[in-house]
Tab-separated table of C-alpha atoms in Angstrom:
chain	number	residue	atom	x	y	z
A	233	MET	CA	48.678	114.457	134.473
A	234	PRO	CA	49.894	117.444	132.452
A	235	LEU	CA	47.398	119.736	130.794
A	236	ALA	CA	49.977	121.244	128.510
A	237	VAL	CA	53.531	121.123	127.259
A	238	ALA	CA	55.040	124.626	126.475
A	239	ILE	CA	57.618	124.386	123.865
A	240	TYR	CA	59.472	127.599	123.009
A	241	GLY	CA	62.629	126.930	121.014
A	242	HIS	CA	64.653	124.286	123.070
A	243	ASP	CA	62.711	125.312	126.228
A	244	VAL	CA	60.142	122.666	127.007
A	245	ARG	CA	57.942	122.918	130.283
A	246	VAL	CA	55.217	120.585	131.313
A	247	ILE	CA	52.379	122.556	132.871
A	248	SER	CA	49.681	121.043	134.929
A	249	ASP	CA	47.937	124.370	135.625
A	250	PRO	CA	46.238	126.108	132.900
A	251	ALA	CA	46.686	129.470	134.515
A	252	MET	CA	50.670	128.883	134.451
A	253	LEU	CA	50.524	128.577	130.592
A	254	ASP	CA	50.109	132.306	130.337
A	255	ARG	CA	52.704	132.956	132.988
A	256	VAL	CA	55.333	130.697	131.070
A	257	VAL	CA	54.660	132.143	127.713
A	258	TYR	CA	54.793	135.612	129.152
A	259	GLU	CA	58.084	135.113	130.782
A	260	ARG	CA	59.619	133.783	127.637
A	261	MET	CA	58.225	136.532	125.555
A	262	SER	CA	59.427	139.131	128.100
A	263	GLN	CA	62.987	137.852	127.937
A	264	ASP	CA	62.701	138.152	124.081
A	265	ALA	CA	61.559	141.786	124.534
A	266	ARG	CA	64.670	142.445	126.523
A	267	ARG	CA	66.732	141.268	123.642
A	268	GLY	CA	64.997	143.651	121.392
A	269	ALA	CA	61.748	141.909	120.163
A	270	GLN	CA	58.533	143.976	119.492
A	271	ARG	CA	55.517	144.611	121.796
A	272	ILE	CA	54.979	142.442	124.945
A	273	PRO	CA	51.363	141.055	124.935
A	274	ARG	CA	49.471	141.394	128.094
A	275	LEU	CA	48.701	138.104	129.904
A	276	GLY	CA	45.074	137.931	128.746
A	277	GLU	CA	46.179	137.987	125.110
A	278	LEU	CA	48.185	134.884	125.336
A	279	ALA	CA	47.452	131.213	125.436
A	280	GLY	CA	45.254	131.231	128.428
A	281	SER	CA	42.189	131.493	126.058
A	282	GLY	CA	43.441	128.266	124.541
A	283	VAL	CA	42.589	129.815	121.007
A	284	LEU	CA	45.032	130.940	118.511
A	285	ARG	CA	43.304	133.171	115.605
A	286	TYR	CA	44.793	134.307	112.394
A	287	GLY	CA	42.216	135.554	109.954
A	288	GLU	CA	39.643	132.931	109.423
A	289	LEU	CA	41.853	130.299	110.938
A	290	GLN	CA	41.175	129.153	114.526
A	291	ILE	CA	43.338	126.843	116.622
A	292	ASP	CA	41.822	125.720	119.764
A	293	THR	CA	44.935	124.398	121.631
A	294	ARG	CA	42.908	122.846	124.485
A	295	SER	CA	40.650	120.574	122.406
A	296	ARG	CA	43.086	120.497	119.392
A	297	VAL	CA	40.230	121.541	117.006
A	298	VAL	CA	41.305	123.428	113.920
A	299	THR	CA	38.646	125.274	111.863
A	300	TYR	CA	38.701	127.661	108.957
A	301	GLY	CA	35.597	129.800	109.309
A	302	PRO	CA	32.817	127.308	110.045
A	303	ILE	CA	34.571	124.319	108.477
A	304	PRO	CA	36.624	121.868	110.798
A	305	VAL	CA	39.905	120.802	109.557
A	306	VAL	CA	40.846	117.249	110.474
A	307	LEU	CA	44.547	117.071	111.144
A	308	ARG	CA	46.995	114.237	112.126
A	309	ARG	CA	49.252	114.634	115.136
A	310	ARG	CA	52.328	116.082	113.361
A	311	GLU	CA	50.208	118.196	111.072
A	312	TYR	CA	48.495	119.689	113.996
A	313	ALA	CA	51.880	120.377	115.723
A	314	LEU	CA	53.435	121.791	112.642
A	315	LEU	CA	50.270	124.116	112.163
A	316	ALA	CA	50.310	125.240	115.825
A	317	HIS	CA	54.057	125.957	116.026
A	318	MET	CA	53.729	128.041	112.654
A	319	ALA	CA	50.582	129.827	114.037
A	320	GLY	CA	52.474	131.181	116.746
A	321	ASP	CA	54.314	133.601	114.264
A	322	PRO	CA	52.164	133.148	110.927
A	323	GLU	CA	53.987	135.688	108.808
A	324	ARG	CA	57.558	134.526	109.587
A	325	VAL	CA	59.344	132.162	107.109
A	326	TRP	CA	60.356	128.942	108.960
A	327	THR	CA	63.411	127.121	107.552
A	328	ARG	CA	63.122	123.333	107.220
A	329	HIS	CA	65.766	122.972	109.807
A	330	GLU	CA	63.930	125.070	112.371
A	331	LEU	CA	60.745	123.090	111.862
A	332	LEU	CA	62.659	119.791	112.037
A	333	ARG	CA	64.240	120.939	115.432
A	334	ASP	CA	61.145	122.719	117.021
A	335	VAL	CA	58.135	120.308	115.801
A	336	TRP	CA	59.991	116.901	115.460
A	337	GLY	CA	62.938	117.359	117.829
A	338	PHE	CA	65.494	116.493	115.246
A	339	ARG	CA	69.046	117.692	115.990
A	340	SER	CA	70.549	116.512	112.687
A	341	ASP	CA	71.291	118.593	109.692
A	342	GLY	CA	70.754	115.540	107.567
A	343	SER	CA	68.564	115.541	104.465
A	344	THR	CA	64.893	114.469	104.813
A	345	ARG	CA	61.592	115.231	103.136
A	346	THR	CA	59.605	115.033	106.333
A	347	VAL	CA	58.737	118.702	106.712
A	348	ASP	CA	58.013	118.897	102.892
A	349	THR	CA	55.612	115.972	103.120
A	350	HIS	CA	53.771	117.035	106.144
A	351	ALA	CA	53.548	120.523	104.816
A	352	SER	CA	52.098	119.397	101.464
A	353	ARG	CA	49.410	117.375	103.369
A	354	LEU	CA	48.618	120.316	105.539
A	355	ARG	CA	48.354	122.537	102.714
A	356	GLY	CA	45.804	120.289	100.962
A	357	LYS	CA	43.719	119.860	103.997
A	358	LEU	CA	43.721	123.726	104.588
A	359	ALA	CA	42.880	124.106	100.853
A	360	SER	CA	39.889	121.785	101.178
A	361	ALA	CA	38.512	123.807	103.935
A	362	GLY	CA	38.814	126.949	101.941
A	363	ALA	CA	42.251	128.090	103.060
A	364	VAL	CA	43.794	128.300	99.439
A	365	GLY	CA	47.164	129.799	99.535
A	366	TRP	CA	48.007	129.107	103.254
A	367	MET	CA	51.034	127.069	104.104
A	368	ALA	CA	53.087	128.819	101.448
A	369	SER	CA	56.426	127.623	100.218
A	370	VAL	CA	59.235	130.077	100.209
A	371	TRP	CA	61.497	128.800	97.635
A	372	GLY	CA	65.099	127.807	98.861
A	373	VAL	CA	64.082	128.749	102.469
A	374	GLY	CA	61.168	126.887	103.959
A	375	TYR	CA	57.504	127.606	104.699
A	376	ARG	CA	55.245	130.417	105.857
A	377	LEU	CA	51.808	129.945	107.279
A	378	ALA	CA	50.085	133.332	106.274
A	379	PRO	CA	48.602	133.591	102.807
């Protein structure tokens, strides 16, 4: 039974050994670095801990528990997937098309309000936990996680 599924752009890998998750992410980030990306994190800094942290926001990828400070944030499956995906690069502005492709697997450019609806619900749940201003809309482009 797989322990994790690593999704990086269009690259999807099923991982059964937790130690391999760091290796898969590291390999992909190394490829990006050769193409001119910024600093390459060391293996211990990656997903092996199973926890993504940004400010007071904490996402435990192993137990799928999200907290803001001491307050748990209860999310549905796609809300969690959206948050975890955006937490990988929280200050980046994600276009609706990128989110549809990466989180939902849609390959169509058709018009849909799916991202907007989920982002709105996620924004409300984060705000009720005290994370006001997170999940910001960038008018005409998409969304950014960072406040």
